[in-house]
Coordinates of C-alpha atoms and ligand atoms in Angstrom, one line a residue:
M12 CA 26.6 -4.8 -73.2
G13 CA 29.4 -3.1 -71.4
I14 CA 29.8 0.0 -69.2
K15 CA 30.4 3.2 -71.2
S16 CA 31.1 5.7 -68.5
I17 CA 31.1 6.1 -64.8
I18 CA 30.3 9.4 -63.2
P19 CA 31.2 9.9 -59.5
S20 CA 30.0 12.9 -57.7
Q21 CA 29.8 14.4 -54.2
V22 CA 26.2 15.0 -53.2
L23 CA 24.5 15.6 -49.8
N24 CA 22.7 13.2 -47.6
S25 CA 19.6 14.0 -45.5
N26 CA 21.8 15.3 -42.7
G27 CA 23.5 17.8 -45.1
D28 CA 26.7 15.7 -45.0
P29 CA 28.6 14.8 -48.2
T30 CA 28.3 11.4 -49.6
I31 CA 29.2 9.5 -52.8
K32 CA 26.9 9.1 -55.8
V33 CA 28.0 7.0 -58.7
T34 CA 26.1 7.1 -62.0
M35 CA 26.9 4.3 -64.4
V36 CA 26.1 4.5 -68.1
A37 CA 25.8 1.5 -70.4
E38 CA 27.0 1.4 -74.0
N39 CA 23.4 1.8 -75.2
G40 CA 23.0 5.0 -73.1
V41 CA 20.9 3.5 -70.3
S42 CA 22.1 4.7 -66.9
D43 CA 21.4 4.2 -63.2
Y44 CA 22.9 5.4 -60.0
F45 CA 23.5 4.6 -56.4
T46 CA 23.8 7.1 -53.5
V47 CA 25.6 5.8 -50.4
P48 CA 23.7 6.2 -47.0
S49 CA 25.5 6.6 -43.7
G50 CA 24.8 5.9 -40.1
A51 CA 25.2 7.8 -36.8
S52 CA 25.0 4.8 -34.4
L53 CA 27.7 2.5 -35.8
G54 CA 28.6 -1.1 -35.0
N55 CA 32.4 -1.4 -34.3
K56 CA 32.9 -3.9 -37.1
E57 CA 31.2 -2.0 -39.9
V58 CA 33.6 -1.4 -42.8
A59 CA 35.4 1.9 -43.0
Q60 CA 33.7 4.9 -44.7
K61 CA 36.4 7.2 -46.1
T62 CA 36.0 10.9 -45.7
D63 CA 38.6 13.6 -46.5
G64 CA 39.2 14.8 -42.9
T65 CA 40.0 18.3 -44.1
E66 CA 38.3 21.6 -43.3
S67 CA 35.7 21.0 -46.1
Y68 CA 32.4 20.1 -44.6
N69 CA 34.0 19.7 -41.1
G70 CA 36.1 16.8 -42.3
K71 CA 33.2 15.0 -43.9
S72 CA 33.8 15.8 -47.6
V73 CA 34.5 12.9 -49.9
N74 CA 36.4 14.7 -52.7
D75 CA 39.4 12.3 -52.4
S76 CA 37.0 9.4 -53.0
I77 CA 35.6 11.1 -56.0
K78 CA 39.1 11.5 -57.4
L79 CA 39.9 8.0 -56.6
I80 CA 36.9 6.6 -58.4
A81 CA 37.5 8.8 -61.4
G82 CA 41.3 8.2 -61.6
V83 CA 41.7 4.6 -60.4
V84 CA 38.6 2.6 -59.9
A85 CA 36.4 3.6 -62.8
P86 CA 39.0 3.1 -65.6
K87 CA 39.2 -0.6 -64.7
F88 CA 35.5 -1.1 -65.4
I89 CA 34.9 0.9 -68.7
G90 CA 33.7 -1.7 -71.2
Y91 CA 33.1 -4.3 -68.4
P92 CA 30.1 -6.4 -69.3
I93 CA 26.9 -5.8 -67.3
G94 CA 25.3 -8.5 -65.1
H95 CA 28.3 -10.2 -63.5
Q96 CA 27.9 -8.8 -60.0
S97 CA 30.0 -11.3 -58.0
D98 CA 33.0 -10.9 -60.4
F99 CA 32.6 -7.1 -60.4
D100 CA 32.4 -7.0 -56.6
S101 CA 35.4 -9.4 -56.2
L102 CA 37.5 -7.1 -58.3
L103 CA 36.5 -4.1 -56.2
V104 CA 37.2 -5.9 -53.0
A105 CA 40.6 -7.1 -54.3
L106 CA 41.4 -3.6 -55.5
D107 CA 40.9 -2.5 -51.9
G108 CA 42.8 -5.4 -50.4
T109 CA 42.0 -4.8 -46.7
E110 CA 39.6 -6.6 -44.3
N111 CA 37.7 -3.5 -43.4
K112 CA 37.9 -1.7 -46.8
Q113 CA 40.0 1.1 -45.6
N114 CA 41.9 1.7 -48.8
L115 CA 39.0 2.4 -51.2
G116 CA 36.5 3.0 -48.4
G117 CA 33.3 1.0 -48.1
N118 CA 31.5 4.0 -49.4
T119 CA 33.4 3.9 -52.7
I120 CA 32.9 0.2 -53.1
L121 CA 29.1 0.4 -52.4
A122 CA 28.6 3.4 -54.7
M123 CA 30.3 1.3 -57.6
S124 CA 28.7 -2.0 -56.6
G125 CA 25.2 -0.5 -56.1
A126 CA 25.2 1.5 -59.4
Y127 CA 26.4 -1.6 -61.3
F128 CA 23.7 -3.8 -59.8
K129 CA 20.9 -1.2 -60.5
L130 CA 22.2 -0.8 -64.0
S131 CA 22.2 -4.5 -64.6
A132 CA 18.6 -4.7 -63.4
K133 CA 17.5 -1.8 -65.6
L134 CA 19.0 -3.3 -68.7
S135 CA 17.1 -6.5 -67.9
E136 CA 14.0 -4.4 -68.4
K137 CA 12.4 -5.8 -65.3
P138 CA 11.5 -4.1 -62.1
L139 CA 14.4 -4.0 -59.7
W140 CA 12.6 -6.3 -57.2
Q141 CA 11.9 -8.8 -59.9
Y142 CA 15.5 -8.8 -61.1
I143 CA 16.6 -9.4 -57.5
A144 CA 14.1 -12.3 -57.0
E145 CA 15.2 -14.0 -60.2
D146 CA 18.9 -13.5 -59.6
R147 CA 18.7 -14.7 -56.0
K148 CA 15.9 -17.2 -56.6
T149 CA 13.8 -15.8 -53.8
N150 CA 10.0 -15.4 -53.5
P151 CA 9.0 -11.7 -53.4
A152 CA 6.8 -10.7 -50.5
F153 CA 6.0 -7.4 -48.8
P154 CA 8.0 -6.9 -45.6
R155 CA 6.3 -5.6 -42.5
I156 CA 7.2 -2.0 -42.0
F157 CA 9.1 -1.0 -38.9
A158 CA 8.1 2.7 -38.7
N159 CA 10.2 4.7 -36.3
L160 CA 7.8 7.4 -34.9
V161 CA 9.7 8.7 -31.9
G162 CA 13.5 9.1 -31.8
G163 CA 16.3 9.7 -29.4
G164 CA 19.8 8.3 -28.9
K165 CA 22.2 9.5 -31.6
H166 CA 19.3 10.6 -33.8
A167 CA 17.8 13.3 -31.7
P168 CA 18.1 14.9 -28.2
G169 CA 16.0 13.8 -25.3
L170 CA 15.2 10.1 -25.0
D171 CA 18.0 7.5 -24.5
I172 CA 16.3 4.9 -26.6
Q173 CA 17.0 5.5 -30.3
E174 CA 13.8 4.3 -32.0
F175 CA 10.2 3.7 -30.9
M176 CA 8.7 1.8 -33.8
I177 CA 5.3 0.5 -34.8
V178 CA 5.1 -2.6 -36.9
P179 CA 1.6 -2.9 -38.6
K180 CA 0.4 -6.5 -38.6
S181 CA -0.6 -6.1 -42.3
N182 CA 2.3 -6.4 -44.7
K183 CA 0.3 -4.8 -47.5
P184 CA 1.7 -1.3 -48.0
I185 CA -1.5 0.5 -48.8
E186 CA -3.1 -0.7 -45.5
A187 CA 0.0 -0.5 -43.3
I188 CA 1.1 2.9 -44.5
E189 CA -2.2 4.5 -43.8
Q190 CA -2.1 3.1 -40.2
I191 CA 1.4 4.4 -39.7
V192 CA 0.6 7.9 -40.9
Q193 CA -2.5 8.1 -38.8
T194 CA -0.7 6.9 -35.7
F195 CA 2.2 9.2 -36.3
H196 CA -0.1 12.3 -36.6
T197 CA -2.2 11.4 -33.6
L198 CA 0.9 10.6 -31.5
T199 CA 2.4 13.9 -32.5
T200 CA -0.7 15.7 -31.3
I201 CA -0.6 13.9 -28.0
M202 CA 3.1 14.7 -27.5
V203 CA 2.5 18.3 -28.3
S204 CA -0.3 18.5 -25.8
L205 CA 2.0 17.0 -23.1
Y206 CA 5.3 18.6 -23.8
G207 CA 4.5 21.7 -25.9
P208 CA 5.1 22.6 -29.5
G209 CA 8.7 21.5 -29.4
A210 CA 7.6 17.9 -29.2
Q211 CA 6.7 18.0 -32.9
L212 CA 10.3 18.6 -34.0
S213 CA 11.9 15.7 -35.7
G214 CA 15.2 14.0 -35.6
S215 CA 17.3 12.5 -38.4
E216 CA 14.9 9.7 -39.4
G217 CA 11.8 12.0 -39.4
A218 CA 10.7 10.6 -36.0
I219 CA 9.5 13.2 -33.4
A220 CA 11.7 13.9 -30.4
P221 CA 9.6 15.0 -27.5
I222 CA 11.9 16.6 -25.0
G223 CA 10.9 15.8 -21.5
A224 CA 9.2 12.6 -22.4
S225 CA 10.3 9.4 -20.7
T226 CA 10.4 6.0 -22.4
E227 CA 7.4 4.8 -20.5
V228 CA 5.2 7.7 -21.5
V229 CA 6.0 7.1 -25.2
L230 CA 5.3 3.4 -24.9
E231 CA 2.1 4.0 -23.0
A232 CA 0.9 6.4 -25.7
L233 CA 1.7 3.9 -28.4
S234 CA 0.1 1.0 -26.5
N235 CA -3.1 3.0 -25.8
L236 CA -3.4 4.1 -29.5
N237 CA -2.9 0.5 -30.5
A238 CA -5.7 -0.7 -28.2
K239 CA -8.0 2.0 -29.5
N240 CA -7.3 1.0 -33.1
G241 CA -8.0 -2.7 -32.6
K242 CA -4.4 -3.8 -32.0
T243 CA -3.5 -3.4 -35.7
F244 CA 0.2 -3.0 -35.0
E245 CA 2.9 -4.1 -32.7
I246 CA 5.5 -2.1 -30.8
A247 CA 9.3 -2.5 -31.5
L248 CA 12.3 -0.7 -30.1
D249 CA 15.8 -0.1 -31.4
V250 CA 17.7 0.5 -28.2
A251 CA 21.1 1.0 -29.9
A252 CA 22.6 0.3 -26.5
N253 CA 26.2 1.0 -27.8
S254 CA 25.3 4.7 -27.6
F255 CA 24.7 4.8 -23.8
F256 CA 27.2 2.1 -22.7
D257 CA 30.4 3.5 -21.1
G258 CA 32.4 0.3 -21.2
K259 CA 31.1 -0.9 -17.8
S260 CA 27.5 0.2 -17.3
Y261 CA 24.6 1.8 -19.1
N262 CA 23.8 5.5 -18.4
F263 CA 20.0 5.2 -18.9
E264 CA 17.5 7.8 -17.9
G265 CA 19.9 9.4 -15.3
Q266 CA 21.0 6.1 -13.7
S267 CA 24.0 4.0 -14.1
I268 CA 22.8 0.4 -14.5
H269 CA 24.1 -3.0 -15.5
A270 CA 22.9 -5.4 -18.2
S271 CA 20.9 -7.4 -15.8
D272 CA 19.0 -4.3 -14.6
L273 CA 18.4 -3.3 -18.2
L274 CA 17.0 -6.7 -19.0
A275 CA 14.6 -6.3 -16.1
V276 CA 13.6 -2.9 -17.4
Y277 CA 12.9 -4.5 -20.8
Q278 CA 10.9 -7.3 -19.2
G279 CA 8.9 -4.7 -17.3
W280 CA 8.0 -2.8 -20.5
D281 CA 7.2 -6.1 -22.3
S282 CA 4.7 -7.1 -19.6
K283 CA 3.1 -3.7 -19.6
F284 CA 3.2 -2.8 -23.3
D285 CA 3.8 -6.1 -25.1
L286 CA 6.9 -5.5 -27.2
Y287 CA 7.3 -7.3 -30.5
S288 CA 11.0 -6.9 -30.8
I289 CA 14.1 -5.2 -29.3
E290 CA 17.1 -4.4 -31.5
D291 CA 20.5 -4.2 -30.0
P292 CA 19.3 -4.5 -26.4
F293 CA 22.9 -4.5 -25.1
A294 CA 26.2 -3.0 -26.3
E295 CA 28.2 -5.4 -28.5
A296 CA 31.2 -5.0 -26.2
D297 CA 29.2 -5.8 -23.1
I298 CA 30.1 -9.4 -22.2
E299 CA 27.5 -9.6 -19.4
G300 CA 24.8 -8.5 -21.8
T301 CA 25.8 -11.1 -24.4
E302 CA 25.8 -13.8 -21.7
L303 CA 22.4 -12.7 -20.6
L304 CA 21.1 -13.2 -24.1
K305 CA 22.3 -16.7 -23.9
T306 CA 20.1 -17.3 -20.9
M307 CA 17.0 -16.3 -22.7
P308 CA 14.9 -19.1 -24.3
K309 CA 16.3 -19.9 -27.8
D310 CA 13.0 -20.5 -29.5
K311 CA 10.5 -18.4 -27.8
K312 CA 11.9 -15.3 -26.2
P313 CA 9.3 -12.8 -24.7
F314 CA 10.1 -10.5 -27.5
K315 CA 12.3 -10.9 -30.6
V316 CA 15.9 -9.9 -30.2
I317 CA 17.2 -8.3 -33.4
A318 CA 20.9 -7.8 -34.1
D319 CA 22.3 -4.7 -35.9
D320 CA 25.6 -3.5 -34.3
Y321 CA 26.4 -7.1 -33.3
T322 CA 26.3 -8.5 -36.8
V323 CA 26.8 -5.5 -39.2
T324 CA 25.6 -7.3 -42.4
N325 CA 28.6 -9.6 -42.1
A326 CA 27.9 -13.3 -43.0
S327 CA 30.7 -14.6 -40.7
L328 CA 29.3 -12.7 -37.7
I329 CA 25.8 -13.8 -38.5
A330 CA 26.8 -17.4 -38.7
E331 CA 28.9 -17.1 -35.5
F332 CA 26.1 -15.6 -33.4
S333 CA 23.4 -17.9 -34.8
K334 CA 25.3 -20.9 -33.3
D335 CA 24.1 -19.8 -29.9
K336 CA 20.7 -18.6 -31.2
L337 CA 21.2 -15.3 -29.5
F338 CA 19.1 -13.4 -32.0
D339 CA 15.8 -13.9 -33.8
G340 CA 16.5 -11.5 -36.6
V341 CA 19.2 -9.4 -38.2
I342 CA 19.3 -6.0 -39.7
I343 CA 20.7 -5.7 -43.2
K344 CA 22.3 -2.4 -44.3
P345 CA 24.4 -2.6 -47.5
D346 CA 26.8 0.1 -46.4
Q347 CA 27.8 -1.8 -43.3
V348 CA 29.6 -4.4 -45.5
G349 CA 30.4 -2.5 -48.7
S350 CA 29.4 -4.6 -51.7
I351 CA 26.1 -5.9 -52.9
S352 CA 27.4 -9.4 -53.3
E353 CA 28.6 -9.5 -49.7
M354 CA 25.3 -8.1 -48.6
F355 CA 23.5 -11.0 -50.4
T356 CA 25.9 -13.5 -48.7
A357 CA 24.9 -12.0 -45.3
I358 CA 21.2 -12.3 -46.3
D359 CA 21.8 -15.9 -47.2
A360 CA 23.6 -16.6 -44.0
A361 CA 20.7 -15.1 -42.0
K362 CA 18.1 -17.1 -43.9
Q363 CA 20.1 -20.3 -43.5
A364 CA 20.1 -19.7 -39.8
G365 CA 16.4 -19.2 -39.8
L366 CA 16.6 -15.6 -38.7
D367 CA 14.2 -12.8 -39.7
V368 CA 15.8 -10.5 -42.3
V369 CA 15.0 -6.8 -41.7
V370 CA 16.4 -4.6 -44.4
S371 CA 17.2 -1.1 -43.2
H372 CA 17.8 2.5 -44.2
R373 CA 20.4 4.6 -42.3
S374 CA 19.9 7.9 -40.5
G375 CA 21.8 9.7 -43.3
E376 CA 19.8 8.8 -46.4
S377 CA 19.0 10.0 -49.9
N378 CA 16.0 9.6 -52.1
D379 CA 17.6 6.3 -53.4
D380 CA 14.9 3.7 -52.8
F381 CA 17.0 0.6 -53.6
I382 CA 16.3 -1.0 -50.2
V383 CA 12.6 -1.2 -50.9
D384 CA 13.0 -3.3 -54.0
L385 CA 15.6 -5.3 -52.1
A386 CA 13.3 -6.1 -49.2
Y387 CA 10.3 -7.0 -51.4
G388 CA 12.5 -8.9 -53.9
I389 CA 14.0 -11.2 -51.3
G390 CA 10.8 -11.5 -49.3
A391 CA 12.3 -9.9 -46.2
A392 CA 10.4 -10.2 -42.9
G393 CA 10.8 -6.5 -42.3
I394 CA 12.0 -3.1 -43.5
K395 CA 13.0 -0.1 -41.5
I396 CA 12.3 3.2 -43.2
G397 CA 11.8 5.8 -40.4
A398 CA 8.8 8.0 -40.0
P399 CA 6.5 9.0 -42.8
N400 CA 8.2 12.4 -42.7
H401 CA 11.1 14.0 -44.6
G402 CA 11.5 13.4 -48.4
E403 CA 14.2 10.7 -48.1
R404 CA 11.9 8.5 -45.9
I405 CA 8.8 9.3 -47.9
A406 CA 10.7 8.1 -51.0
K407 CA 10.8 4.6 -49.5
Y408 CA 7.1 4.7 -48.4
N409 CA 6.1 5.8 -51.9
R410 CA 8.2 3.0 -53.5
L411 CA 6.4 0.4 -51.4
L412 CA 3.0 1.9 -52.5
E413 CA 4.2 2.0 -56.1
I414 CA 5.2 -1.7 -56.1
Q415 CA 1.8 -2.7 -54.7
Y416 CA -0.1 -0.6 -57.2
S417 CA 1.9 -2.0 -60.0
L418 CA 1.1 -5.5 -58.9
N419 CA -2.5 -4.8 -58.5
S420 CA -2.8 -3.2 -61.9
S421 CA -1.0 -6.0 -63.6
Q422 CA -3.2 -8.5 -61.8
E423 CA -6.3 -6.5 -63.0
Q424 CA -4.9 -6.7 -66.6
L425 CA -4.4 -10.4 -66.2
D426 CA -7.9 -10.9 -64.8
S427 CA -9.5 -9.1 -67.7
T428 CA -7.9 -11.5 -70.2
L429 CA -8.8 -14.7 -68.3
D430 CA -12.0 -16.7 -68.4
L431 CA -13.7 -16.7 -65.0
G432 CA -13.1 -20.4 -64.7
Q433 CA -9.3 -19.9 -65.2
K434 CA -9.0 -17.2 -62.6
P435 CA -6.1 -17.7 -60.2
T436 CA -7.3 -18.5 -56.8
A437 CA -4.4 -16.8 -55.1
T438 CA -4.6 -13.1 -54.1
P439 CA -2.7 -10.7 -56.4
L440 CA 0.3 -10.6 -54.1
E441 CA 0.5 -14.3 -53.6
S442 CA 0.3 -15.1 -57.3
S443 CA 3.0 -12.6 -58.2
A444 CA 5.2 -14.1 -55.5
G445 CA 5.1 -17.5 -57.1
K446 CA 6.7 -16.2 -60.4
V447 CA 10.4 -16.8 -60.0
A448 CA 12.5 -17.4 -63.1
T449 CA 16.2 -17.8 -63.6
M450 CA 18.3 -14.9 -64.9
A451 CA 20.1 -15.5 -68.2
V452 CA 23.8 -14.8 -67.8
P453 CA 24.9 -12.6 -70.6
T454 CA 27.9 -13.7 -72.6
P455 CA 31.0 -11.7 -71.5
V456 CA 32.3 -9.4 -74.1
E457 CA 35.5 -10.4 -75.9
K458 CA 38.6 -9.5 -74.0
I459 CA 40.6 -6.5 -75.0
S460 CA 44.3 -6.8 -74.5
V461 CA 46.0 -3.7 -73.5
A462 CA 49.7 -2.9 -73.6
P463 CA 50.6 -1.8 -70.1
S464 CA 52.3 1.3 -71.5
S465 CA 49.0 2.6 -72.8
V466 CA 47.5 2.9 -69.4
S467 CA 50.5 3.2 -67.1
D468 CA 50.4 7.0 -67.1
N469 CA 46.8 7.0 -66.0
T470 CA 47.3 8.8 -62.7
I471 CA 44.9 10.9 -60.8
S472 CA 45.0 14.2 -62.6
P473 CA 45.3 17.3 -60.5
K474 CA 43.0 18.9 -63.0
I475 CA 40.0 16.8 -61.9
S476 CA 37.8 19.2 -60.1
A477 CA 36.2 17.4 -57.2
S478 CA 33.0 19.3 -57.3
E479 CA 32.3 18.4 -60.9
P480 CA 31.4 14.9 -62.1
V481 CA 34.1 13.2 -64.0
V482 CA 33.4 10.9 -66.9
V483 CA 36.1 8.2 -67.2
A484 CA 36.9 6.0 -70.2
S485 CA 39.6 3.4 -70.2
T486 CA 40.2 -0.3 -70.5
P487 CA 38.1 -2.7 -68.7
A488 CA 38.8 -5.5 -66.3
Q489 CA 36.9 -8.7 -67.3
P490 CA 34.5 -10.9 -65.4
N491 CA 36.3 -13.8 -63.7
E492 CA 39.6 -11.9 -64.0
S493 CA 42.2 -13.0 -61.5
L494 CA 41.6 -10.9 -58.4
A495 CA 45.2 -10.1 -58.0
S496 CA 45.7 -8.9 -61.5
P497 CA 44.1 -5.4 -61.8
A498 CA 46.0 -3.8 -59.1
Q499 CA 48.0 -4.8 -56.0
P500 CA 46.5 -3.6 -52.8
S501 CA 49.6 -1.7 -52.1
E502 CA 49.0 0.5 -55.1
V503 CA 46.0 2.1 -53.4
S504 CA 47.3 2.0 -49.9
E505 CA 48.1 5.7 -49.9
I506 CA 45.1 7.1 -51.5
G507 CA 45.5 10.7 -52.6
A508 CA 49.3 10.7 -52.1
A509 CA 51.3 8.8 -54.6
P510 CA 50.2 8.6 -58.2
L511 CA 47.9 5.6 -58.7
T512 CA 48.1 3.4 -61.7
T513 CA 45.2 1.8 -63.4
E514 CA 47.1 -0.8 -65.3
A515 CA 44.7 -3.5 -66.6
T516 CA 46.6 -6.7 -67.1
P517 CA 44.7 -9.2 -69.0
A518 CA 44.3 -12.4 -67.1
D519 CA 43.7 -16.0 -68.1
P520 CA 40.0 -16.7 -68.0
I521 CA 38.9 -18.6 -65.0
Q522 CA 36.5 -21.4 -65.5
P523 CA 32.9 -20.8 -64.7
T524 CA 33.0 -21.0 -60.9
T525 CA 31.6 -17.9 -59.2
P526 CA 34.3 -16.3 -57.1
I527 CA 33.3 -16.1 -53.4
I528 CA 34.3 -13.0 -51.6
T529 CA 36.2 -13.9 -48.5
H530 CA 37.2 -10.4 -47.4
L531 CA 34.5 -10.0 -44.8
A532 CA 35.3 -7.5 -42.2
T533 CA 35.7 -9.1 -38.9
V534 CA 38.2 -6.8 -37.3
P535 CA 38.1 -3.1 -36.5
P536 CA 40.1 -0.8 -38.8
E537 CA 43.8 -1.2 -38.4
T538 CA 44.4 2.4 -39.3
P539 CA 42.3 4.9 -37.5
M540 CA 40.1 7.1 -39.8
P541 CA 41.1 10.8 -39.8
S542 CA 39.8 12.3 -36.6
L543 CA 37.2 14.9 -37.2
P544 CA 36.9 18.3 -35.5
K545 CA 34.8 18.0 -32.4
E546 CA 31.2 19.0 -33.1
P547 CA 30.0 22.0 -31.1
E548 CA 27.8 21.2 -28.1
V549 CA 24.1 21.6 -28.8
P550 CA 22.3 23.5 -26.1
S551 CA 19.5 21.3 -24.9
G552 CA 16.1 22.2 -26.3
S553 CA 17.3 24.9 -28.6
S554 CA 18.0 22.9 -31.8
F555 CA 18.7 19.4 -32.7
K556 CA 22.0 17.8 -33.5
N557 CA 21.9 16.2 -36.9
A558 CA 18.2 17.0 -37.1
T559 CA 15.9 18.6 -39.6
I560 CA 13.4 20.8 -37.8
A561 CA 10.1 20.1 -39.3
L562 CA 6.5 20.2 -38.2
T563 CA 4.4 17.2 -39.0
P564 CA 1.1 18.1 -40.8
T565 CA -1.0 17.3 -37.8
A566 CA 1.2 19.2 -35.4
R567 CA 1.2 22.1 -37.8
A568 CA -2.6 22.1 -37.8
A569 CA -2.7 21.8 -34.0
Q570 CA -0.3 24.7 -33.6
E571 CA -2.3 26.9 -36.0
N572 CA -5.6 26.0 -34.4
P573 CA -5.1 24.6 -30.9
S574 CA -8.8 24.4 -30.2
T575 CA -9.1 21.6 -32.8
A576 CA -6.3 19.5 -31.2
V577 CA -8.2 16.5 -29.9
L578 CA -6.5 14.0 -27.7
P579 CA -7.9 10.7 -28.8
V580 CA -6.2 8.7 -26.1
S581 CA -7.0 8.8 -22.5
G582 CA -5.1 7.5 -19.5
L583 CA -1.7 9.1 -20.2
Ligands
PGA878 P1 22.0 4.7 -37.9 O1 20.8 4.1 -37.1 O2 21.7 4.6 -39.4 O3 22.3 6.1 -37.4 O4 23.2 3.8 -37.6 C1 20.0 3.1 -37.5 C2 20.1 1.9 -36.6 O5 20.8 1.9 -35.6 O6 19.3 1.0 -36.9
ZN879 ZN1 19.9 -0.3 -35.1

């Protein structure tokens, strides 16, 4: 079964910014899609995300990428057999030809790679998580949810810390999600009572942003709520320290402090509020901070240290940092590295180093819920999906629930067909986790040889309207095709300028070794991305930058009927 058509389109993410969606259709008409997320607080070594840099959407439109996919990238993969992810990704990476994916853009590569992966799973007629588990030979297990309930940093005005999360101790979605929602609503009511109705407004991950609150007040509220509820969750922070590091010191809550002071602050919070984990406690460029991490106990730190900006889903960086055991866990975000195969390589590197894998959304999201099946399929330790607020976050919460319900109901069916004596002793979740099979590799389709002249005039047509999806049909590359053959990197080095050819030179088959992608980004972009117009200053307290203004249901009720707003937590 091969790819029949590829439809790229520019759609909006949850911040109202353009992003790339690729829909891929198989020859039997089955289709699937991938929508690329994007972050606001970026690690320096994330791969490049290409935007047009024109007036359209303040520089953020991706029309050039849509044309590039339609005119150059997609034609190479029409007819390409489904289910050969590493070959497919190797071709994409070779077509780009740069360390940081600046030619095609990590966003183009991920849109293609993700759509191909999801389509392969769909054609297997298995749930995505099961396809992942069989393909990667992993044991599915529900991740613990890292639910961001209060936001700041680059996600919302007010607090310097980017994310105040709760992590329910139960990994069972039905149980954990109810705890998260109840805590979120109660916390919102408390913040409204302390800081007024503005405290219920939410930032880009759906977390509330109480203007006027200090870090300690939020931590105390969470800690008191936890005590009241029988310590059913733990408290975690994503400090995203890059965002308040000026190259020398940290501008934190009105003071300029050094890494050692910041560590003392963290230790103080930990002794008062018992922190489970801190993500990116120091800026990746802060040598003093990195040295301090080395002084912390390797095996039993007071709280887990999680790396995000330091490691950016890059297998080499993960391996490098794990030598010194600086971190206890790593964040995995597919768009930080670009292709699905490289993301899996990073996951493998983390697992090999004994690190917790925490799969994560981005602040700019869509309703695409791929990361949930990914986290469950690989048995990740955790998943970050924001607050239970805003449709694109709810999509992830609901997918977790759906997976658990589907397992429960298939277990019920199984139970009803078994004798009592044969009943499995494991719980439904445990028994499903044991079922790991090996994916059958489909036979590649026969190679089609193409006379170069038949495709050499396949340039980007000026008639392609960027706002309309474009269906492309051409001649495929083949699995295991020589990476250099489809196009030389130089052919795409001036995207949007010179005509781009899509010549598909048949290559000699390569024997069954799986190509390993070596183009992991370890250096910052050589060419700066187009500079975007400066965003207008947001007057404090009037509206939120990059934020959707929304009232949580509890806050809405409290606002409509203040007399019913009960403060269940004392001692604030
Ligand atoms: P981002 O934030 O998606 O805006 O980068 C998430 C994070 O830092 O974990
Ligand atoms: Zn982070």
